[in-house]
Coordinates of C-alpha atoms and ligand atoms in Angstrom, one line a residue:
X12 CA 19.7 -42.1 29.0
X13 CA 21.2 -45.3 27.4
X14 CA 22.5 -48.4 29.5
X15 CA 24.0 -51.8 28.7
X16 CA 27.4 -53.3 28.8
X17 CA 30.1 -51.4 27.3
X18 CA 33.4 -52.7 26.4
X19 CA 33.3 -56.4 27.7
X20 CA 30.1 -58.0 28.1
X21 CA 28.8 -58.6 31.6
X22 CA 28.9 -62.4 30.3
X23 CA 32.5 -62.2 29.8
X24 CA 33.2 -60.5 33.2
X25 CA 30.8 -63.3 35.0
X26 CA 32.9 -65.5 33.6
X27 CA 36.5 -64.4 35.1
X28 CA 35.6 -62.3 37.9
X29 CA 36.1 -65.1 40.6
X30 CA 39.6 -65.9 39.5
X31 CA 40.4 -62.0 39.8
X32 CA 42.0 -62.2 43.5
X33 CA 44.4 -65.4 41.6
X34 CA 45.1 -63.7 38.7
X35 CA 45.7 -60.0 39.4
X36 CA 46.6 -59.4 35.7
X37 CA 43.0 -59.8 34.4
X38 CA 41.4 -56.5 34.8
X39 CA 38.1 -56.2 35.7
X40 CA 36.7 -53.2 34.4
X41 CA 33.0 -52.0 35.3
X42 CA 30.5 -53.0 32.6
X43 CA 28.1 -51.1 33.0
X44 CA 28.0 -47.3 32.2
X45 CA 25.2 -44.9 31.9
X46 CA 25.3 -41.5 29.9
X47 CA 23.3 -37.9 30.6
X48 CA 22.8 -35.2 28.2
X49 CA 25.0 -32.5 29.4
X50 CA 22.9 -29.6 30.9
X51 CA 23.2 -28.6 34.0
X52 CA 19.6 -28.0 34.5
X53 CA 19.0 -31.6 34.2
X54 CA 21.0 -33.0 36.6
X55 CA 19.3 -33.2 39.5
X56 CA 16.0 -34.8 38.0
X57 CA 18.1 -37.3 35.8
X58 CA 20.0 -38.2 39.5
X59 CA 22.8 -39.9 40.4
X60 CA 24.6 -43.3 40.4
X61 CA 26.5 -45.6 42.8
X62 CA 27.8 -48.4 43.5
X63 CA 27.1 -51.6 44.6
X64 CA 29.5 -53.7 46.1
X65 CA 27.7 -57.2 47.0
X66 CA 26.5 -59.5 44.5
X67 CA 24.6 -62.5 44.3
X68 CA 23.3 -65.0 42.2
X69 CA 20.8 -67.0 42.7
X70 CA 20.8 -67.0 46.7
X71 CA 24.7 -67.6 46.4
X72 CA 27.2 -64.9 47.2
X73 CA 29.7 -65.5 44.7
X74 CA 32.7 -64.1 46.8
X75 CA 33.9 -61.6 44.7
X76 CA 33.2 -58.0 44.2
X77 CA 31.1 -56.9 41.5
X78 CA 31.4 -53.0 41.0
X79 CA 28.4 -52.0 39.5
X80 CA 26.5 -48.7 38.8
X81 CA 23.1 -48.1 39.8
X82 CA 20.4 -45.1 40.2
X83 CA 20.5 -43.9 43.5
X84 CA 18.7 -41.0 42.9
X85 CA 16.0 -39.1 40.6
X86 CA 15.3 -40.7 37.5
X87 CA 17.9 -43.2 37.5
X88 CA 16.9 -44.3 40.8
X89 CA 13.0 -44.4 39.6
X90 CA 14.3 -46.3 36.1
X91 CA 16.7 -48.8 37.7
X92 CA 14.8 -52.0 37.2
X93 CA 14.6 -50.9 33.2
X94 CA 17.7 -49.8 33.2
X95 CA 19.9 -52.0 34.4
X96 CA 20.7 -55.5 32.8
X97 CA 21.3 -58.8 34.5
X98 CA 24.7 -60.4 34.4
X99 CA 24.9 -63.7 33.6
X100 CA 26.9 -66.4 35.0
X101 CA 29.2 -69.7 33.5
X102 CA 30.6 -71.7 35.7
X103 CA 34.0 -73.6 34.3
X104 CA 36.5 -76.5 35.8
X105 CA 40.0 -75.2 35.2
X106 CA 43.3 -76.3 35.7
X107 CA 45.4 -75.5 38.8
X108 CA 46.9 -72.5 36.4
X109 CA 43.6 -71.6 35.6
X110 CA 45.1 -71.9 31.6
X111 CA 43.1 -74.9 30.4
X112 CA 39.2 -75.5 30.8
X113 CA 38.4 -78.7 31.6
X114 CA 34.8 -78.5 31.9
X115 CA 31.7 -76.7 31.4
X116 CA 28.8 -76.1 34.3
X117 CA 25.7 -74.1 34.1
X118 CA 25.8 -71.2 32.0
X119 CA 23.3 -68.3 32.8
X120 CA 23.4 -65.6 29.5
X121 CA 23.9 -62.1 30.5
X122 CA 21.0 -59.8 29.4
X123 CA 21.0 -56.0 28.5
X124 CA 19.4 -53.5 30.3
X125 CA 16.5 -51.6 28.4
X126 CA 16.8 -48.1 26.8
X127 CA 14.4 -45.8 28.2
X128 CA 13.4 -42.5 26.1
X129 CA 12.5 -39.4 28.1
X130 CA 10.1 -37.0 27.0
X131 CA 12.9 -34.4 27.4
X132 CA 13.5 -32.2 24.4
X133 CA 16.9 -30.7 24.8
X134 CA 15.9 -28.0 22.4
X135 CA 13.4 -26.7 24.5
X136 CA 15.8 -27.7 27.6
X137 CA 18.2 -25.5 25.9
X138 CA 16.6 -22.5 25.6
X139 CA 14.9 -23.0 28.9
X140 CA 18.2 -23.1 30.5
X141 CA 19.2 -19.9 28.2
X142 CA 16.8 -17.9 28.4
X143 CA 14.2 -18.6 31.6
X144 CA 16.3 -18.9 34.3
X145 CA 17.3 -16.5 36.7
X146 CA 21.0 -16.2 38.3
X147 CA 20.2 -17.5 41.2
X148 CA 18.1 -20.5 42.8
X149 CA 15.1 -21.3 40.7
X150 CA 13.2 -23.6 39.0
X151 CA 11.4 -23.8 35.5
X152 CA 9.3 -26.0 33.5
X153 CA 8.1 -26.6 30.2
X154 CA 5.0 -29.4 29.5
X155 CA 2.9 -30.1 26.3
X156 CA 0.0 -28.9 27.4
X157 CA -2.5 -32.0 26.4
X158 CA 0.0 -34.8 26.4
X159 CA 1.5 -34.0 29.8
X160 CA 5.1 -34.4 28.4
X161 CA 7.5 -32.5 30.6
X162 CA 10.0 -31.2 27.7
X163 CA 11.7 -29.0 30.3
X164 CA 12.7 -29.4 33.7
X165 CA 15.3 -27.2 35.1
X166 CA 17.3 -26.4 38.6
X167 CA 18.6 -23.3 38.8
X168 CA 20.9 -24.4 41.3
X169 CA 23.1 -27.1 40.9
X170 CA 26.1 -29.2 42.9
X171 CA 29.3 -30.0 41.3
X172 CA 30.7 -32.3 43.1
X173 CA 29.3 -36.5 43.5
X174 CA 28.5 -37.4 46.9
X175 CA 27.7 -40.8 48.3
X176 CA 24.2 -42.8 48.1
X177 CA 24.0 -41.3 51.6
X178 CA 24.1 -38.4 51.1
X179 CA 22.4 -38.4 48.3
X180 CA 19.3 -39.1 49.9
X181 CA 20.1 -36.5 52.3
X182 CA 20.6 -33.8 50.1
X183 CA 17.4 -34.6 48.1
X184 CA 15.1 -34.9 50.5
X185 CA 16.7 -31.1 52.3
X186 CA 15.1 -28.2 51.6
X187 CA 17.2 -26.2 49.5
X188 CA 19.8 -28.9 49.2
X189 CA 22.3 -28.6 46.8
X190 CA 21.0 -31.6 44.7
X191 CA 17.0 -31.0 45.4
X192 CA 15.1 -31.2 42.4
X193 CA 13.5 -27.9 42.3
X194 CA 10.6 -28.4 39.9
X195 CA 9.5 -31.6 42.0
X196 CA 10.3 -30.9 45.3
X197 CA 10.7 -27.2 45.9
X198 CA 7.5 -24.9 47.0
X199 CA 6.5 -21.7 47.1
X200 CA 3.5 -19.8 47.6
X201 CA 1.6 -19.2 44.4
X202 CA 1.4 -15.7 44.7
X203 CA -1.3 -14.1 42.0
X204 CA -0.9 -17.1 40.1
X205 CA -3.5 -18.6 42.5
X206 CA -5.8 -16.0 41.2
X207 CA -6.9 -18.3 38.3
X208 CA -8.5 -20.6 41.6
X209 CA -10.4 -17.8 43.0
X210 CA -11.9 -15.8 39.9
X211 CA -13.1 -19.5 38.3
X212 CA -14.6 -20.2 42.0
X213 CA -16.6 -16.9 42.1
X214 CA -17.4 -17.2 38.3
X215 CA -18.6 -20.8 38.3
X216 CA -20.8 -20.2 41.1
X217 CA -22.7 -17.1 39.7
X218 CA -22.4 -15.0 42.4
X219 CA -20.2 -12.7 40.5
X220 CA -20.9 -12.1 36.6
X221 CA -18.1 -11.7 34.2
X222 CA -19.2 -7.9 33.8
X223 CA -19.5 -6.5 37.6
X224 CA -16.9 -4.0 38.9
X225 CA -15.2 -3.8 42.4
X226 CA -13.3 -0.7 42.8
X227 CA -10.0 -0.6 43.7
X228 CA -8.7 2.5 45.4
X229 CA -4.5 0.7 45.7
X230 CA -5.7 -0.9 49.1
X231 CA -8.9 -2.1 51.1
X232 CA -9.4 -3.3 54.9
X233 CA -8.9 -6.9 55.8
X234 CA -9.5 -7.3 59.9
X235 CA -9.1 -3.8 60.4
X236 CA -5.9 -3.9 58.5
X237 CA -4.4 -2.1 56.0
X238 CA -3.7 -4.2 52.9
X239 CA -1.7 -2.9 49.7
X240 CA -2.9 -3.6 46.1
X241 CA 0.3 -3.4 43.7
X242 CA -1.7 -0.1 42.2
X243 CA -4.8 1.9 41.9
X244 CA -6.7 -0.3 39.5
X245 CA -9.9 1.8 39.7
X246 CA -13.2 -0.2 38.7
X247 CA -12.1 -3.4 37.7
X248 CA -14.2 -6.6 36.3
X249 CA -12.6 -10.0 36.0
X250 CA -10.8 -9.9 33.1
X251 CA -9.3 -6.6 34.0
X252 CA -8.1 -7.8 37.6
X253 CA -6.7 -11.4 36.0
X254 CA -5.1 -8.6 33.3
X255 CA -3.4 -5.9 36.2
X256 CA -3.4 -8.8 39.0
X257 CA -5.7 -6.6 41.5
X258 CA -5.7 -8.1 44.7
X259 CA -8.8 -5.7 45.7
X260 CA -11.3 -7.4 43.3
X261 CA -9.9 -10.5 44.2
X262 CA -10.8 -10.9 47.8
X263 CA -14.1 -8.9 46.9
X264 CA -14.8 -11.9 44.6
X265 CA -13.8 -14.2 47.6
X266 CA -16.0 -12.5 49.7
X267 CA -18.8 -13.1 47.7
X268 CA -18.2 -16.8 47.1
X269 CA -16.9 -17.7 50.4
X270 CA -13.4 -19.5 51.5
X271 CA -14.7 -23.0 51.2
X272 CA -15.8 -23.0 47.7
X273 CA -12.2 -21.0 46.7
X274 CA -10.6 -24.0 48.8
X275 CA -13.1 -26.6 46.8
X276 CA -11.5 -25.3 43.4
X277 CA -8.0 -25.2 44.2
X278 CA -8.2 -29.1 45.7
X279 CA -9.8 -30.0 42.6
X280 CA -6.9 -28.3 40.5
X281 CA -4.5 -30.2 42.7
X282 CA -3.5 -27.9 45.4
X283 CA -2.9 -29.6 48.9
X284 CA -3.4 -33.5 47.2
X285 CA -1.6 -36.1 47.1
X286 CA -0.1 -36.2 43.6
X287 CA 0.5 -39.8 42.6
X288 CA 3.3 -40.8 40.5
X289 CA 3.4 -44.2 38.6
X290 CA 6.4 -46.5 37.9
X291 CA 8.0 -44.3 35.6
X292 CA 7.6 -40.7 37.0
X293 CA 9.4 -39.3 39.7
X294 CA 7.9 -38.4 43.0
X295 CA 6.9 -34.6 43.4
X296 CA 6.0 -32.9 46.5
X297 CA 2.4 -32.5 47.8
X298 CA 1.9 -29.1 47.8
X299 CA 0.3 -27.5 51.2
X300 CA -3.6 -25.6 51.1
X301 CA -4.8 -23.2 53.7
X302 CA -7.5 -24.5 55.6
X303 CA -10.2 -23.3 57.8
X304 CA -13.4 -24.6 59.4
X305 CA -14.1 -20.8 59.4
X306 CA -12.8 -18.4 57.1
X307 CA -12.1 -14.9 59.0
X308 CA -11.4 -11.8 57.0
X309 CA -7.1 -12.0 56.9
X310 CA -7.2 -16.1 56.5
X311 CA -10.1 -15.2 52.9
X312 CA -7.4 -12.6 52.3
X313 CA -4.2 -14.9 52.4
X314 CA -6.3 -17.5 50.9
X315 CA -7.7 -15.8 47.7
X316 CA -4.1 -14.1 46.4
X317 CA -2.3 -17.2 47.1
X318 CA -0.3 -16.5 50.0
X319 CA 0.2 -18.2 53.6
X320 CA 0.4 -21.4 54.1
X321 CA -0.7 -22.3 51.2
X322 CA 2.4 -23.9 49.0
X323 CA 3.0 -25.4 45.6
X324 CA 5.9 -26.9 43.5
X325 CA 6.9 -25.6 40.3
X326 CA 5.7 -29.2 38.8
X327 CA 2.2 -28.4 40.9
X328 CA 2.0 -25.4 39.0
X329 CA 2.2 -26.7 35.6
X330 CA -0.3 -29.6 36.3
X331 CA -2.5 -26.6 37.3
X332 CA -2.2 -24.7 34.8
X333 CA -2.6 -27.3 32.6
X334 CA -5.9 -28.4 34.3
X335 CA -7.2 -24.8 33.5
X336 CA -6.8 -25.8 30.0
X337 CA -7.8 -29.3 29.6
X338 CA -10.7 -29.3 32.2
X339 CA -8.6 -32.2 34.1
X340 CA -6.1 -32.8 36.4
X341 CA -3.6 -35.3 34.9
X342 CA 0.0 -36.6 36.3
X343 CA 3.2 -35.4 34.3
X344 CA 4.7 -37.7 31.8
X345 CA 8.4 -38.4 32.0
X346 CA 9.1 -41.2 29.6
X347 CA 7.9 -41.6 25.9
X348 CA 6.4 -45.2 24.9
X349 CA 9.4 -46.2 22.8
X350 CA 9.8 -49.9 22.9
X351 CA 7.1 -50.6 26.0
X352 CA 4.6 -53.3 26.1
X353 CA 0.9 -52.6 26.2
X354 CA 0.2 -52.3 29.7
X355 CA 3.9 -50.6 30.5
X356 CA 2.7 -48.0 27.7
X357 CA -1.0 -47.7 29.8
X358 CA 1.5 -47.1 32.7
X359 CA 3.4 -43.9 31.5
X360 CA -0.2 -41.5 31.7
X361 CA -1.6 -38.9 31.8
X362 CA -3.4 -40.6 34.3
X363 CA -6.9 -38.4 35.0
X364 CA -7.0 -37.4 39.0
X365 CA -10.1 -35.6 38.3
X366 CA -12.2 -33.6 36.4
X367 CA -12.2 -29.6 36.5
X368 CA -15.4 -28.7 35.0
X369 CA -14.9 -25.1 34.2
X370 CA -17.6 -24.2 31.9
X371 CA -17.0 -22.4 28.5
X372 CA -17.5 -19.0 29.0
X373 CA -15.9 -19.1 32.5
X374 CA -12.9 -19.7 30.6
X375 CA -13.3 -17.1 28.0
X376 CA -12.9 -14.9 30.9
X377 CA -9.9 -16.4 32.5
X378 CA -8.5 -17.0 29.2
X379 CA -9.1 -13.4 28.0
X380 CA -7.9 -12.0 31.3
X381 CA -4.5 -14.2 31.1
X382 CA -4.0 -13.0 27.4
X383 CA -4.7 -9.0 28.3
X384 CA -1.9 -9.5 30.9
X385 CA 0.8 -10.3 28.5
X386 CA -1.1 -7.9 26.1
X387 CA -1.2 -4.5 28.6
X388 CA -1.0 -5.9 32.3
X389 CA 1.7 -7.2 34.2
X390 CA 3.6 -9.3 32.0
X391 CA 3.9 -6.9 28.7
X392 CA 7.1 -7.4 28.9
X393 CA 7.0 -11.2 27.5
X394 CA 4.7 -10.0 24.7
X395 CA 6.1 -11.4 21.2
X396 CA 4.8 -10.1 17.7
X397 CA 3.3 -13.3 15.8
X398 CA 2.1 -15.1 18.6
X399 CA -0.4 -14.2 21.2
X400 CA 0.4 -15.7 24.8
X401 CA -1.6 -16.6 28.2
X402 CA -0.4 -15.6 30.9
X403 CA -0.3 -14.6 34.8
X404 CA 2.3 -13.2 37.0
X405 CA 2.6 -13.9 41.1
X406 CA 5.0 -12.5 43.7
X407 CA 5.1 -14.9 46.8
X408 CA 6.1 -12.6 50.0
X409 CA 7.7 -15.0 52.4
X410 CA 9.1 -12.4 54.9
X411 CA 10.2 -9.4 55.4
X412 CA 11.6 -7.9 52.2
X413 CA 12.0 -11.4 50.5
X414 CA 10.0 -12.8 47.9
X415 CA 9.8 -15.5 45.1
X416 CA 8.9 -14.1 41.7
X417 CA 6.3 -16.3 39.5
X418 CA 5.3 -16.6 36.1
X419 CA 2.6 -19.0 34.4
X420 CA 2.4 -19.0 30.5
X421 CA 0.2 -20.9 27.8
X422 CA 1.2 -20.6 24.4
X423 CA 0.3 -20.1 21.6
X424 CA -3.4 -18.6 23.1
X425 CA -5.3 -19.7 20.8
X426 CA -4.4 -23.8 21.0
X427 CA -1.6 -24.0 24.1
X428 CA 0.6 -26.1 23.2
X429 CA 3.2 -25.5 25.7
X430 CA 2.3 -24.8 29.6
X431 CA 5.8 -22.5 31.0
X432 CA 6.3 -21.8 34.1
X433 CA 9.0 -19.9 35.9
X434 CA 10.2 -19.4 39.2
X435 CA 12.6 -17.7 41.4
X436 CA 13.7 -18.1 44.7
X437 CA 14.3 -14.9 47.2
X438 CA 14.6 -12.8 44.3
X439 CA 14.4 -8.7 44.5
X440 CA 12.3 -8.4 41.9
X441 CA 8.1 -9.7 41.1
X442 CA 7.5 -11.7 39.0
X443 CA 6.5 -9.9 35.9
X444 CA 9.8 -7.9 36.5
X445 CA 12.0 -10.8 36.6
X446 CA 10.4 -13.5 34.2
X447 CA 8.6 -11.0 31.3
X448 CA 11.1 -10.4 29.3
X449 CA 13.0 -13.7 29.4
X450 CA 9.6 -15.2 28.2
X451 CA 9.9 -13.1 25.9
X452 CA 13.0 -14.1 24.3
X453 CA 11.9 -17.9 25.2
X454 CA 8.7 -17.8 23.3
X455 CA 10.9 -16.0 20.4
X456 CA 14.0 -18.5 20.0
X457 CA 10.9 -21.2 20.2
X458 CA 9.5 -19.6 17.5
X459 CA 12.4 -19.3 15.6
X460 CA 13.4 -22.7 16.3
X461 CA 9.6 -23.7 14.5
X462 CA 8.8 -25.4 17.6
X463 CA 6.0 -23.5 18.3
X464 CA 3.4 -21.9 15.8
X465 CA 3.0 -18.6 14.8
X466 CA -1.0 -17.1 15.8
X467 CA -1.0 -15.9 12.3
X468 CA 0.1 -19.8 11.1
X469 CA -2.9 -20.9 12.9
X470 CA -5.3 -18.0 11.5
X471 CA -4.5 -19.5 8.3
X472 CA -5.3 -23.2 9.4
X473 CA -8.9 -22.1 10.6
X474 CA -9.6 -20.4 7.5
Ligands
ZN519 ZN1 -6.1 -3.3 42.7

């Protein structure tokens, strides 16, 4: 996203601007003109512009109309003050014609407005857009896992038509709007991607080991109810239920460690906090946590497989899954420290919201677990010879027959570099169904674009 004066220089228009309505020759043309990469996944984060039709200078309205373009929404809203230059001003004595210049006031020099350098990789947009995203409303994202660095953000639904700053903000803010950010403001229920939460809560307390077995006959009794598993997992341990997403083992392991210590984890992994932004990232949604002074059977039971009231954005999700990884919740970078000062550098992030102390061989089970799913479980469909990949799968019911299919990834297993994750709104299908296979061919075109290393690559560099 580049700014500045194109064409004549804002100093130049300063200067003949209030002789326009005299001298309806002199064309005033807008000066200032701001460029987006073109993909249409992007839009919606990168925003919109408008215009402004007062100007003043220095207290002063200057009495003419000064057509400029500013952020109104998304990133161009949040990156106006860098963005956007200052026009300078010169004032001049002229003759009744306004042909010869008899004298020269105060001259103010115009200056440019700063380039600003997003962590966007339109490679990795590219392919996103290609190869993640479902047909119909959706959202994806793809962040380096340790730096933060959102290389892919993409809508699945977009508007093609430019509406006012009015409605603008009223489309944003609507859920479901045609020009809603879906990574940042969207939500859904995490489905079995919460799962991560409640395993490390049960593990990390010690009242479940990494080798004990719950059996799982395809259902169990939750308040004298009848609740489904998605099969007949048998006797399952951690790994094994992470691996086949058993929802059976899952609220056994709940059981065990009680609702307020799975709540505990998932705040401390960001769920239901306020996630703070700084000046140069955009706002994303709080995501919504179910929450109980007491935890009967079917609230432990919505609670443990991620569904309810509990709620999460797309961009929550990454931050999450990141936080598995790097033992701490940090923010999402947006903008690259390319020409910044010090402290505007210190402002960009990761900025640390907490630590998640998951301990070492807690994680070699969730790790292990997330790995056997793309390896056997439910997301063999995204598995990819030459590099091994973490993963989990999650279908959010929310009503009746409709549900939102989910798909978390960390690749490449052995050192994430990239955190993925995929999401579709009131789609037929779960999520392994509707998002393994276009990992797949994501984590493929990445490889064959060398943006990602190969497992046996990194074999070779441990040796
Ligand atoms: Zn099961």
């Amino acid at each position: 996203m580049l700014s500045g004066p194109e064409g004549e220089s804002a100093a130049t228009m300063a200067r003949y601007s209030r002789f326009r309505a005299d001298f309806p020759a002199i064309g005033i043309a807008n000066g200032q003109k701001r460029k987006a990469a073109d993909l249409p996944g992007l839009w919606n984060l990168l925003g919109r512009v408008g215009t402004v039709r007062e100007y003043r200078v220095g207290g002063e309205d200057l009495n003419y109309a000064w057509p400029m373009t500013r952020g109104v929404g998304g990133m161009e809203a949040k990156l106006n003050p860098y963005l956007c230059g200052e026009p300078g001003i010169e004032a001049l004595t002229v003759g009744a014609l306004g042909l010869s210049r008899f004298a020269q006031g105060e001259v103010r020099p115009a200056t440019n407005g700063r380039a600003v350098h997003l962590t966007l990789d339109c490679r990795i947009q590219n392919l996103a857009e290609r190869y993640l995203l479902p047909s119909g409303a959706g959202a994806v994202m793809v962040v380096e896992v340790g730096s933060m660095k959102v290389r892919a953000s993409v809508t699945g639904e977009s508007a093609d038509y430019s509406p006012s700053a009015e409605e603008y903000r009223g489309f944003e803010s609507e859920p479901g709007g045609a020009l809603l950010d879906w990574p940042r403001f969207w939500r859904t229920p995490p489905g079995s991607t919460f799962k991560m939460v409640t395993i490390t809560a049960a593990l990390m307390s010690g009242k479940l080991t990494p080798d004990e077995r719950f059996h799982c006959p395809g259902y169990c009794m939750v308040g004298g109810v009848r609740r489904k598993c998605s099969h007949i997992h048998g006797w399952v341990n951690a790994e094994e239920a992470l691996a086949g997403s058993c929802n059976v083992f899952t609220y056994r392991a709940a059981q065990r460690v009680g609702g307020d210590m799975v709540h505990r984890w998932a705040r401390t992994m960001g769920f239901g906090r306020e996630l703070p932004t700084e000046a140069y990232a955009p706002d994303i949604a709080r995501s919504g946590l179910m929450s109980a002074s007491h935890w009967g059977e079917t609230g432990l039971w919505n609670l443990c497989i991620g569904q309810g009231e509990t709620n999460v954005t797309v961009a929550g999700l990454a931050m999450y899954i990141c936080a598995l990884r790097n033992r701490e919740l940090r923010t999402l970078v947006y903008v690259e420290p390319v020409g910044l000062s010090e402290s505007e550098q210190e402002a960009l992030g990761p900025h640390r919201l907490g630590s998640v102390p998951i301990r070492e061989d807690v994680w070699d089970v969730i790790s292990s677990g997330m790995r056997r799913c793309t390896e056997e479980g439910t997301a063999r469909s995204a598995r990819v010879s030459g590099v091994d990949i973490l993963a989990k799968t999650g279908t959010a019911e929310i009503g009746g027959k409709h549900k939102n299919g989910l798909l978390v990834a960390l690749v490449p297993a052995q050192e994430p570099k990239y955190c993925i994750v995929c999401a579709a709104a009131d789609s037929e299908f779960s999520g392994g169904k509707m998002f393994g296979r276009r990992l797949h061919e994501f984590v493929g075109a990445l490889l064959d674009a060398k943006l990602l290393p190969s497992t046996p690559d990194i074999a070779r560099e441990d040796r």
